[in-house]
Coordinates of C-alpha atoms in Angstrom, one line a residue:
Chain A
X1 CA 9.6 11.2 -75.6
X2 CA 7.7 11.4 -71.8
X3 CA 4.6 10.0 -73.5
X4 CA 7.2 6.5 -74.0
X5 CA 5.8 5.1 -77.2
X6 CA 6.3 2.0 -78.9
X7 CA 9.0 2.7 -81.2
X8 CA 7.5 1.3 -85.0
X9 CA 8.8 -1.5 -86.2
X10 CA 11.1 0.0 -88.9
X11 CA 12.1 -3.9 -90.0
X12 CA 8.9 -4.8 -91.5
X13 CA 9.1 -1.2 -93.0
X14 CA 10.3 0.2 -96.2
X15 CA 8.1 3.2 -97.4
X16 CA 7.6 6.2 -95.3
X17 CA 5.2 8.5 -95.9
X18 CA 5.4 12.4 -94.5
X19 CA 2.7 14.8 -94.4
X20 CA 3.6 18.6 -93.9
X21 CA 6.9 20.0 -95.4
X22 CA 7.9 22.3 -92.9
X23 CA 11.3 21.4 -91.0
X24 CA 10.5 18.9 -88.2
X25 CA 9.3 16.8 -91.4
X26 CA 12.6 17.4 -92.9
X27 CA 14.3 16.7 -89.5
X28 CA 12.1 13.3 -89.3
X29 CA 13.1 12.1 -93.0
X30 CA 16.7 12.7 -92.0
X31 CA 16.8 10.8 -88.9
X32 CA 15.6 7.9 -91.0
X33 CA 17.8 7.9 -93.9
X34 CA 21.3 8.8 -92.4
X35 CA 22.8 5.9 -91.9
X36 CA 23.1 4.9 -88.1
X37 CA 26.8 4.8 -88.2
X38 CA 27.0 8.6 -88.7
X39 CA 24.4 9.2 -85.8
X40 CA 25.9 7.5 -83.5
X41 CA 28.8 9.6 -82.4
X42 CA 26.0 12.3 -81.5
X43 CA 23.7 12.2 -78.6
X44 CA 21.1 9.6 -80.4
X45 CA 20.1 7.5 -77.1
X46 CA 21.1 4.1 -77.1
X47 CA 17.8 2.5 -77.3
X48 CA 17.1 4.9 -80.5
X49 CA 19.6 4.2 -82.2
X50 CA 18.8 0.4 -82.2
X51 CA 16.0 0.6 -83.8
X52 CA 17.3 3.1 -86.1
X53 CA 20.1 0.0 -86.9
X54 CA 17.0 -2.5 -87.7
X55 CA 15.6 -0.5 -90.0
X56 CA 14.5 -1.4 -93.3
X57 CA 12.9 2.1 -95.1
X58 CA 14.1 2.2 -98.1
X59 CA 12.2 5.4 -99.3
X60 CA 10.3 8.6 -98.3
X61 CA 8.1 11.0 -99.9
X62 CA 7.4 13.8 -98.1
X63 CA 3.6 15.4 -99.3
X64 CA 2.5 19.1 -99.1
X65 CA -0.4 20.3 -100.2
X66 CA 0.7 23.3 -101.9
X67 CA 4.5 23.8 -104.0
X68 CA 8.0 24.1 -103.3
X69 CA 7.4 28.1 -102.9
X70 CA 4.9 27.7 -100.1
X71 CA 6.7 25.0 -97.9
X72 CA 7.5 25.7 -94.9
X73 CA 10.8 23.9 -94.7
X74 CA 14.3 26.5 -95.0
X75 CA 17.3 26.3 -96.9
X76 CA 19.4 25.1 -94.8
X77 CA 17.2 22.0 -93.4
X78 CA 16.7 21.0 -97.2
X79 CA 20.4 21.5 -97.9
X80 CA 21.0 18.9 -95.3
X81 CA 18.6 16.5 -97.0
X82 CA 20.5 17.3 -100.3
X83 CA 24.2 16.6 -98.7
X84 CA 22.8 12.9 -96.9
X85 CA 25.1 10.2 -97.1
X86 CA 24.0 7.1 -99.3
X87 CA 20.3 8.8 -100.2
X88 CA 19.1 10.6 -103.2
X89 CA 16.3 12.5 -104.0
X90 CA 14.1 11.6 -106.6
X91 CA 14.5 14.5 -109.3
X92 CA 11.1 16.8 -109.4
X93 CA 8.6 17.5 -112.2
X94 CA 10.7 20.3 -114.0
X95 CA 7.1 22.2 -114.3
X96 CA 8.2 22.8 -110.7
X97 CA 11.3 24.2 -111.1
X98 CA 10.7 27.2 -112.7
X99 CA 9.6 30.4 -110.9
X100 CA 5.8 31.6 -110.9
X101 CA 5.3 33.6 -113.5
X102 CA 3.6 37.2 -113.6
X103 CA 3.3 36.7 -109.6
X104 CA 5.6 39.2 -106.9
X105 CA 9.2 38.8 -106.9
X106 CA 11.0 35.5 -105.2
X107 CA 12.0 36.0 -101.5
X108 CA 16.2 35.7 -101.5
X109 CA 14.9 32.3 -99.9
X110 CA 12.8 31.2 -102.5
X111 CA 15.2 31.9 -105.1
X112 CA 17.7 29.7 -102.8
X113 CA 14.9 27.1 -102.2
X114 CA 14.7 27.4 -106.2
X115 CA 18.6 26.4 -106.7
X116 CA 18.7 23.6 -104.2
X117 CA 15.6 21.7 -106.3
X118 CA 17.3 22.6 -109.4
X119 CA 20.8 21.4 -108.4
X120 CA 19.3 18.5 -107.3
X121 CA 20.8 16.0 -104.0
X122 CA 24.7 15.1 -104.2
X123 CA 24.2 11.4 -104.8
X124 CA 22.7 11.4 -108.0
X125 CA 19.4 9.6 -108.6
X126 CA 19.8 5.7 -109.2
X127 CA 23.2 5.3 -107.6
X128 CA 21.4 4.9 -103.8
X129 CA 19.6 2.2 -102.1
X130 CA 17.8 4.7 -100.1
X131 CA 15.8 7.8 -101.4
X132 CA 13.4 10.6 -100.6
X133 CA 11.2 12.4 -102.5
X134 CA 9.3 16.3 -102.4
X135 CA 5.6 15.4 -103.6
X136 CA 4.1 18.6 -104.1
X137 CA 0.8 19.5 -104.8
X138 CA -1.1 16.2 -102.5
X139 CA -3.6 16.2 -99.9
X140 CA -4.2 12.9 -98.2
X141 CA -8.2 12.0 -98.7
X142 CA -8.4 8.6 -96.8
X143 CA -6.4 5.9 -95.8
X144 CA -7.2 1.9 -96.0
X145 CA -5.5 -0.4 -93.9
X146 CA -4.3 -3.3 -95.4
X147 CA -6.1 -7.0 -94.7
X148 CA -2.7 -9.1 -94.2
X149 CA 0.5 -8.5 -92.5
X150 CA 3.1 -7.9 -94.6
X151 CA 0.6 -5.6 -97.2
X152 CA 0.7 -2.3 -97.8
X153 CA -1.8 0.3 -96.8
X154 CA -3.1 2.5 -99.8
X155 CA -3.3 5.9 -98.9
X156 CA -5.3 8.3 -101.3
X157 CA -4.4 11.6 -102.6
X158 CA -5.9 14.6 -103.6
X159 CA -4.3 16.6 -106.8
X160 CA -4.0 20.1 -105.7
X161 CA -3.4 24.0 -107.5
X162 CA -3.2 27.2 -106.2
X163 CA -6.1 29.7 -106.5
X164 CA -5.7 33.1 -107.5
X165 CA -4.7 33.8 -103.4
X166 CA -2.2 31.1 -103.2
X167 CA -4.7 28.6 -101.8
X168 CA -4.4 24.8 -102.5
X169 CA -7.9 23.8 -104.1
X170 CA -8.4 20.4 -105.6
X171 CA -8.2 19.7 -109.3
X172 CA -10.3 16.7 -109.2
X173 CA -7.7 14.3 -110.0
X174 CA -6.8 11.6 -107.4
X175 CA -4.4 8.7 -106.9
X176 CA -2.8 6.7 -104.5
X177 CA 0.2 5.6 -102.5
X178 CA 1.0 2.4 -101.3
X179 CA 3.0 3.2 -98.0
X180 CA 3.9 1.6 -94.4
X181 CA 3.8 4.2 -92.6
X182 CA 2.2 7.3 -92.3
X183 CA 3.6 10.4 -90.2
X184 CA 1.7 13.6 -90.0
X185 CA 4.0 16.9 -89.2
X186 CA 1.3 19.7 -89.6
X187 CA 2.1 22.1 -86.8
X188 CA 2.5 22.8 -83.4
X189 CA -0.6 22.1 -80.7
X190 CA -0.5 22.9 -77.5
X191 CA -2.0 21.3 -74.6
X192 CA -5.9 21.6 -75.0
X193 CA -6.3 21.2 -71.1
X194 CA -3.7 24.1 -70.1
X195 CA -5.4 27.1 -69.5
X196 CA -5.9 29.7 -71.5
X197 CA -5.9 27.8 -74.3
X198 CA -7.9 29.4 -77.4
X199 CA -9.2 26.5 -79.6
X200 CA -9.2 28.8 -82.4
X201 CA -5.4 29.6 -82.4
X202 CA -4.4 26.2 -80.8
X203 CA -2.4 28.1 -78.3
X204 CA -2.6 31.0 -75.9
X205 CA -4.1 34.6 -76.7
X206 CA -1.9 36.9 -76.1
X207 CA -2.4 40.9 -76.4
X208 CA 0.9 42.4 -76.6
X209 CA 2.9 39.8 -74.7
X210 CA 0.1 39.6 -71.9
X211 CA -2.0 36.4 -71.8
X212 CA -6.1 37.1 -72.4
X213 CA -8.8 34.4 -71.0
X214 CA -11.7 32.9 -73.3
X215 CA -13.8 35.8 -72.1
X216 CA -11.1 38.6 -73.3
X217 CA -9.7 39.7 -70.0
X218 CA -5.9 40.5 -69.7
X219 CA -4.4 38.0 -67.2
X220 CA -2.7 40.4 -64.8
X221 CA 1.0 39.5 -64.4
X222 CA 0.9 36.7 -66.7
X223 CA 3.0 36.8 -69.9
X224 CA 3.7 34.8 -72.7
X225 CA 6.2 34.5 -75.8
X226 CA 7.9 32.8 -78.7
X227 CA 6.3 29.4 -80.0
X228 CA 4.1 29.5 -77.2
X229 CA 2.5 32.3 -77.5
X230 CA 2.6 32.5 -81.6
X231 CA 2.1 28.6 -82.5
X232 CA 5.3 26.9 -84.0
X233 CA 6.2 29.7 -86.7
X234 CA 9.5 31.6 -87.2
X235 CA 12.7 30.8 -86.2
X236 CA 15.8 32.0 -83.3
X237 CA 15.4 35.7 -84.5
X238 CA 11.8 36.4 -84.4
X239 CA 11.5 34.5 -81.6
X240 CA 14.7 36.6 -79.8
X241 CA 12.6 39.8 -81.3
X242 CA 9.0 39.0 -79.5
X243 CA 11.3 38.1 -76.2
X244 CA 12.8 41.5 -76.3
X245 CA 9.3 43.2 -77.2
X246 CA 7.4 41.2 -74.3
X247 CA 9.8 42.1 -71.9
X248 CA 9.1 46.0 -73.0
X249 CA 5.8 45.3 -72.1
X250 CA 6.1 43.9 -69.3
X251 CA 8.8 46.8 -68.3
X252 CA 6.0 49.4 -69.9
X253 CA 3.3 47.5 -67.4
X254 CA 5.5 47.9 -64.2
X255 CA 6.7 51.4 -65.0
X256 CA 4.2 53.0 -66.2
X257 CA 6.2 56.8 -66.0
X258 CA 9.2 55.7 -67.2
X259 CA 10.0 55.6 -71.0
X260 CA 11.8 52.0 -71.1
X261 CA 12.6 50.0 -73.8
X262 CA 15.2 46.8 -74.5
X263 CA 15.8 47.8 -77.7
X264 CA 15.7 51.5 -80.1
X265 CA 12.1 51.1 -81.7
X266 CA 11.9 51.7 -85.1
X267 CA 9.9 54.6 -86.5
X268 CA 7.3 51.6 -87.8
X269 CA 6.5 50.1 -84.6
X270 CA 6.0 53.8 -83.1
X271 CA 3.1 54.5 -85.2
X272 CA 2.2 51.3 -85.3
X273 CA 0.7 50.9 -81.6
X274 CA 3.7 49.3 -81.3
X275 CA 4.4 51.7 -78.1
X276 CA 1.5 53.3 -76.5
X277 CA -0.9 50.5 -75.7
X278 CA -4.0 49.3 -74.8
X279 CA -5.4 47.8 -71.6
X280 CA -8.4 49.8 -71.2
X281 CA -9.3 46.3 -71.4
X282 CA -11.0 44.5 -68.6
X283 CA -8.4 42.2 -66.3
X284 CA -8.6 39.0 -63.9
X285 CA -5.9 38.1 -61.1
X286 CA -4.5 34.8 -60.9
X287 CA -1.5 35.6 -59.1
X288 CA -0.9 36.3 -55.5
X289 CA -1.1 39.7 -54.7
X290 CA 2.1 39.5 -52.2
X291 CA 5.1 37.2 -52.6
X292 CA 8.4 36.8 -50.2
X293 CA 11.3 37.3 -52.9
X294 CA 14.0 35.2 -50.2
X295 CA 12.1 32.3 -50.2
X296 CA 10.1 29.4 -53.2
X297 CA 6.8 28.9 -53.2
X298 CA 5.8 26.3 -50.6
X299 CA 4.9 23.9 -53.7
X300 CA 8.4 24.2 -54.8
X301 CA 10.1 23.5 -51.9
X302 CA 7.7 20.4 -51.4
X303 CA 8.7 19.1 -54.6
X304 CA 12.7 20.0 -54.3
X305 CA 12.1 18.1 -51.0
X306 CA 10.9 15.0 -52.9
X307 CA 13.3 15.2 -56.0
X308 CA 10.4 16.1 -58.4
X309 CA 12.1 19.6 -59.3
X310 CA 15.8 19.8 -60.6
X311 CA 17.5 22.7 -59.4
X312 CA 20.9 23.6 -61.6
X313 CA 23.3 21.7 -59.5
X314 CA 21.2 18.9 -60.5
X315 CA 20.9 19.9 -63.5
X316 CA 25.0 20.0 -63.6
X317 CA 25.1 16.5 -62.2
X318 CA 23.1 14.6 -64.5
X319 CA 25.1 16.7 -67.5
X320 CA 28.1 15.3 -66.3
X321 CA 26.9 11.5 -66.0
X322 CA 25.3 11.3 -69.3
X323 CA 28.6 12.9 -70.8
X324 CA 30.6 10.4 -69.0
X325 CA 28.8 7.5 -69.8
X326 CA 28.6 8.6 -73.8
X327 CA 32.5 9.0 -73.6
X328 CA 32.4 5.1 -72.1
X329 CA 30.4 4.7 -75.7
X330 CA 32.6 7.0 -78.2
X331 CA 29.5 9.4 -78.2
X332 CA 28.8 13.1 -77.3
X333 CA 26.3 12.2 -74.5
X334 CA 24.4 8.6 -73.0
X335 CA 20.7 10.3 -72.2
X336 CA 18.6 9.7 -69.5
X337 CA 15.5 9.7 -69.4
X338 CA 13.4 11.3 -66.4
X339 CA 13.2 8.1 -64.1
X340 CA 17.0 7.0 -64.7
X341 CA 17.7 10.6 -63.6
X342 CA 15.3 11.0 -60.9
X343 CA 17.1 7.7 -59.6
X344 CA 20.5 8.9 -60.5
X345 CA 19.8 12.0 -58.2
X346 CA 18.8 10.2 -55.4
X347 CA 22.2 8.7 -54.8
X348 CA 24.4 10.9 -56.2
X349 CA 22.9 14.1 -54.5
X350 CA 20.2 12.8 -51.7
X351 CA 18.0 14.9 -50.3
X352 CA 18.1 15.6 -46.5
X353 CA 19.5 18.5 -46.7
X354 CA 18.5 22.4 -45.8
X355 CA 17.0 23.5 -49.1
X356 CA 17.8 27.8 -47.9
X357 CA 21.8 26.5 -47.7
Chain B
X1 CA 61.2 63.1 -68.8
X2 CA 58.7 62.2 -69.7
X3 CA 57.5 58.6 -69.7
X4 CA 55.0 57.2 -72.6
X5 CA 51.3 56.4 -71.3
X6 CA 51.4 52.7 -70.0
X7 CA 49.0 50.6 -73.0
X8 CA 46.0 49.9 -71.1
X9 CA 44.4 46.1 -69.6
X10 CA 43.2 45.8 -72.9
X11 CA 46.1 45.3 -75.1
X12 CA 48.0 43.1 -72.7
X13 CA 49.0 40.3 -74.6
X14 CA 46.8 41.5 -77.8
X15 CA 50.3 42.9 -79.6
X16 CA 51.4 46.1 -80.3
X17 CA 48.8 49.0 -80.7
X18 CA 49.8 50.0 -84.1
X19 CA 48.3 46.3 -85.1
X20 CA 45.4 47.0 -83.9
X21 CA 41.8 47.0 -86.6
X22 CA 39.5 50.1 -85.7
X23 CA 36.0 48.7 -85.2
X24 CA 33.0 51.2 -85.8
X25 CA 29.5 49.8 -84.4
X26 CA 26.8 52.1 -85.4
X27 CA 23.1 51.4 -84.1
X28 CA 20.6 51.3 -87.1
X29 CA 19.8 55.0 -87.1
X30 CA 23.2 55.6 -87.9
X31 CA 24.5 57.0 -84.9
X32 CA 27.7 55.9 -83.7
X33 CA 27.3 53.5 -80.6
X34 CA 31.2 52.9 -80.3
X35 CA 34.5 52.9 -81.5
X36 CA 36.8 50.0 -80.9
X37 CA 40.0 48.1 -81.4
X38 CA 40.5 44.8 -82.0
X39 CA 43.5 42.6 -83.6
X40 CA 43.9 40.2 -86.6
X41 CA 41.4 37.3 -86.5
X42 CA 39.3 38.5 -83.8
X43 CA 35.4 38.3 -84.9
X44 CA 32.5 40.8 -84.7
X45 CA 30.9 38.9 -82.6
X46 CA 33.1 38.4 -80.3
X47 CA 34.5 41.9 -80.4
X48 CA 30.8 43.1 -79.7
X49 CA 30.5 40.9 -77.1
X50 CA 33.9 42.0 -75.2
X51 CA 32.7 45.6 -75.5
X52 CA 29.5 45.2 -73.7
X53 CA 28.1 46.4 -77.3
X54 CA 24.2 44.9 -78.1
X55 CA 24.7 41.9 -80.5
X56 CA 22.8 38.8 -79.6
X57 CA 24.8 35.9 -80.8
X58 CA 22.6 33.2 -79.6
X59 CA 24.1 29.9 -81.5
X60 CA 27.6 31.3 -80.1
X61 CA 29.1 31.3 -83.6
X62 CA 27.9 28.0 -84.8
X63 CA 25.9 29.1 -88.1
X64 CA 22.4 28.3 -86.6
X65 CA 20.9 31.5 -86.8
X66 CA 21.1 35.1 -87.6
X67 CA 20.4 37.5 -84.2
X68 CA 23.9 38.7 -85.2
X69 CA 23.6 39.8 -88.3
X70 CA 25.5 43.3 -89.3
X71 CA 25.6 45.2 -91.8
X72 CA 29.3 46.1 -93.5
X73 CA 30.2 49.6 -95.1
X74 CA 30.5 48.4 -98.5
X75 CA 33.9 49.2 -99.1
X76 CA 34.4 46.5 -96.2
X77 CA 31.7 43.7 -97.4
X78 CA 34.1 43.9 -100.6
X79 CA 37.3 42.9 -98.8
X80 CA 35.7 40.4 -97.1
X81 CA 35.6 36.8 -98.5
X82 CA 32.3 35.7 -99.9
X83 CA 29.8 34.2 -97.1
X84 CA 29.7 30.2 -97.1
X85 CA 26.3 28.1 -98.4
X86 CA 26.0 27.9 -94.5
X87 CA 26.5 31.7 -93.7
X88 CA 24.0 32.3 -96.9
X89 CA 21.6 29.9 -95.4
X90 CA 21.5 32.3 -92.2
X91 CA 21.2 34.9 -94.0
X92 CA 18.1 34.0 -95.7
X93 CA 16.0 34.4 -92.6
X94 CA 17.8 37.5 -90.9
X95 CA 15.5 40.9 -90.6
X96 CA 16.4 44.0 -92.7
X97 CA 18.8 41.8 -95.2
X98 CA 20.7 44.2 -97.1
X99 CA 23.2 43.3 -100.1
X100 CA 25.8 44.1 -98.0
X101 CA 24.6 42.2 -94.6
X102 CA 27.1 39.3 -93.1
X103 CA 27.1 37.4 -89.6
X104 CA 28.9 38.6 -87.2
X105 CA 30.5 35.9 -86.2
X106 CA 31.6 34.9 -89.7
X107 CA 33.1 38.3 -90.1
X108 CA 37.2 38.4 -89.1
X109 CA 39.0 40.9 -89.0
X110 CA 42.3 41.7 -91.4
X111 CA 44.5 44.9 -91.2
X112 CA 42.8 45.9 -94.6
X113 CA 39.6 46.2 -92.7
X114 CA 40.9 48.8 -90.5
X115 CA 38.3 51.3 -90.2
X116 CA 35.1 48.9 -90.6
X117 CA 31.8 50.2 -90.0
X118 CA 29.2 47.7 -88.4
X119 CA 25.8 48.5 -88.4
X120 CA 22.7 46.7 -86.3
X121 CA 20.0 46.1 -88.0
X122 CA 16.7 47.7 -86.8
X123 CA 14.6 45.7 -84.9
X124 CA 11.2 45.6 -86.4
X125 CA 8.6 44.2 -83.5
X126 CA 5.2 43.6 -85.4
X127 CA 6.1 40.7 -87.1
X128 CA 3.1 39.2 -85.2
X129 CA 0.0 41.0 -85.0
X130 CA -1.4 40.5 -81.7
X131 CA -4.4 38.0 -80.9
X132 CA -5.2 37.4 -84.7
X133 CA -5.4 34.1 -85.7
X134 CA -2.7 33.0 -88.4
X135 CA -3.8 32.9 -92.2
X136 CA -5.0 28.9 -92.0
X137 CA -5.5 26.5 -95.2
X138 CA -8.8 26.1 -95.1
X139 CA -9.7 22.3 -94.8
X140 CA -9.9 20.3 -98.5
X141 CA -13.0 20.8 -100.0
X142 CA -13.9 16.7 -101.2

């Protein structure tokens, strides 16, 4: 990670607690209970998987504060939990294994979700050193530290239900955990200090693809999409989908007479203002009004000069090191991370040279 | 005399063209986009993709997502051998899922096929409405 870390000390660990089940949780757990061995052939850096090879978790429960037909995680992440090597999962409350009754019809995802819990993980529970567990219904209320090394902290938890709108309220009942570590996976944040950020989405306000300031102004010429745009929600599709319907608004913007799309609308999104839009609305200009389309920006060609921007034949040099060095190892790829490349770059393809070549 | 039509580019080195699989793509209205032919093996995918015909296929046929997912004639979906847990996964998550809806790329072609009709899904685009702020949990009361 660019922020570099301490990694934890996953010898003196053995319990692991996760809070949030959506997929990066999911994705966490898995990195810690596949056995090193099975990683390594992948592109798991070097330094990773070393600690991943000292460590001592024997067990973790993953909490959400709601039940399994609420997570966020998808089938095929929690198949993938279900199919790990030398783990097992700890075999749910049967109470949660049956659908809601009275309530709207399972989503063909649910239902799977449904069958995976029911079928239960492939290494059956008791024959594994290592498990994991799905600990519906908690909400962490406090955590204490413990007074000696070596102790475990006590984390506290919240009994939850669902009201009447599917909303986790407490029961009143409590109890606690004794854990060594506690990992929260609650969503996506973006940068508070970028701009445009709204504090009340966590991320940029957007108006049809186009970027809108704290005081509601459209940002002329500025457009955003997927994850950044949305928060961390949906998957390859939607995201693909809101790509191809930002670029129709930015086509719709630049052509205003022409009738262009990327793809057929459907007769929904016609009535629904999907088309004809907006911006009445009042707008601010952040961009330069006139650009030269032969040449970069002078800040770019400063920082190409002094190897802080990659251009792709960089980009196709260091892609071919790290895959050379992880052949050296057995594995898909050796990473680097941003100063070993930086300094790899600097020898292999210096810098005095014309950047317009 | 006269001389029989040269086959075209196409079927060089594809086999004879009484092998060939007749393709239908259809866009989600129903209108015919294309007709095409294809041989043995060949996937939708990849036959969309050689005929310049609209399917996404952003994993490239590794099972990681769903932007190419058709939907069969149901004659077709029948012949074709049930999807895999990893397919189904897919699946799951794929806009406009109908029972007879496969991957393209999981979808290869036999001579029984011959005459398949592929359709693309429509492409809903309000899946997120604009500047509202996603349904939250509200914080635990204590």
């Amino acid at each position: 990670h660019p922020s570099r870390p301490a990694p934890p000390p996953l010898e003196r660990i053995s319990h692991v607690t996760l809070v949030g089940q959506g997929n990066v949780s999911l994705d966490v757990a898995r990195m810690l209970l596949t056995p090193p061995s099975v990683l390594a052939k992948y592109d798991v850096p070097k330094p990773v998987l070393e600690v991943l090879e000292r460590s001592n978790v024997q067990h973790v429960s993953i909490l959400g504060r709601r039940g399994p037909f609420q997570a966020a995680f998808t089938t095929k992440e929690l198949r993938e939990m279900m199919n790990l090597p030398g783990a097992s999962m700890v075999p749910l409350d049967p109470a949660y294994l049956t659908a809601p009754e009275g309530s709207l019809k399972l989503t063909r995802q649910q239902s799977r979700t449904l069958q995976l819990l029911q079928k239960g993980s492939n290494n059956k529970p008791g024959t594994t050193k290592k498990t994991w567990s799905l600990d519906f219904f908690r909400s962490p209320t406090g955590l204490t530290t413990p007074n000696n090394a070596g102790d475990k902290a006590r984390l506290s938890l919240g009994h939850t239900i669902l009201d009447p709108s599917n909303r986790a309220v407490p029961t009143g009942e409590t109890s606690t955990l004794e854990t060594d570590l506690v990992i929260t996976s609650l969503g996506h944040h973006a940068e508070p200090s970028a701009p445009w950020y709204d504090p009340s989405l966590n991320h940029l306000r957007t108006l049809s693809g186009r970027v809108v300031d704290a005081g509601g102004r459209i940002v002329r010429n500025v457009y955003a999409s997927g994850w950044a745009a949305t928060g961390a929600r949906g998957v390859l599709v939607s995201t693909m989908m809101d790509a191809y319907a930002v670029a129709d608004t930015i086509l719709r913007d630049h052509f205003p007479e022409e009738d262009v799309h990327t793809t057929p609308i459907s007769e929904s999104d016609a009535g629904a203002g999907g088309g004809q839009d907006t911006p009445a609305a009042e707008a601010i200009e952040v961009l330069p009004k006139h650009v030269e389309a032969d040449t970069f920006p002078p800040e770019v060609e400063a920082w190409l000069r002094e190897g802080r921007v990659t251009d792709f034949e960089d980009w196709k040099a260091v892609d071919a090191e790290e895959v050379r060095c992880g052949e050296a190892m057995g594995k898909e790829r050796e990473r680097m991370v941003w100063e070993e490349a930086r300094e790899f770059l600097a020898s292999a393809r210096p810098r005095n040279i014309d950047i317009t070549a | 005399m006269h001389r029989p039509k040269l086959v075209s580019s196409r079927a060089q080195g594809r086999g004879l063209p009484h092998n060939f699989i007749k393709v239908h793509f259809k866009d989600a209205k129903g209108n015919l986009i294309r007709t095409v032919e294809a041989n043995e093996g060949d996937d939708l995918l990849g036959i969309a993709h050689e005929y310049d015909i609209d399917l996404e296929g952003a994993c490239e046929g590794s099972v990681a997502c769903s932007t190419c997912h058709v939907i069969l004639d149901p004659e077709s979906y029948d012949k074709v051998p049930e999807p895999e847990d990893d397919e189904n996964d897919m699946l799951d998550m794929a806009f406009g899922l109908t029972d007879t809806s496969r991957l393209g790329c999981q979808v290869r072609l036999t001579k029984d096929l011959d005459g398949l009709t592929a359709t693309l899904p429509a492409a809903t685009r309000n899946m997120f409405v604009d500047g509202a702020p996603p349904q939250p949990q509200p914080p635990m009361c204590r």
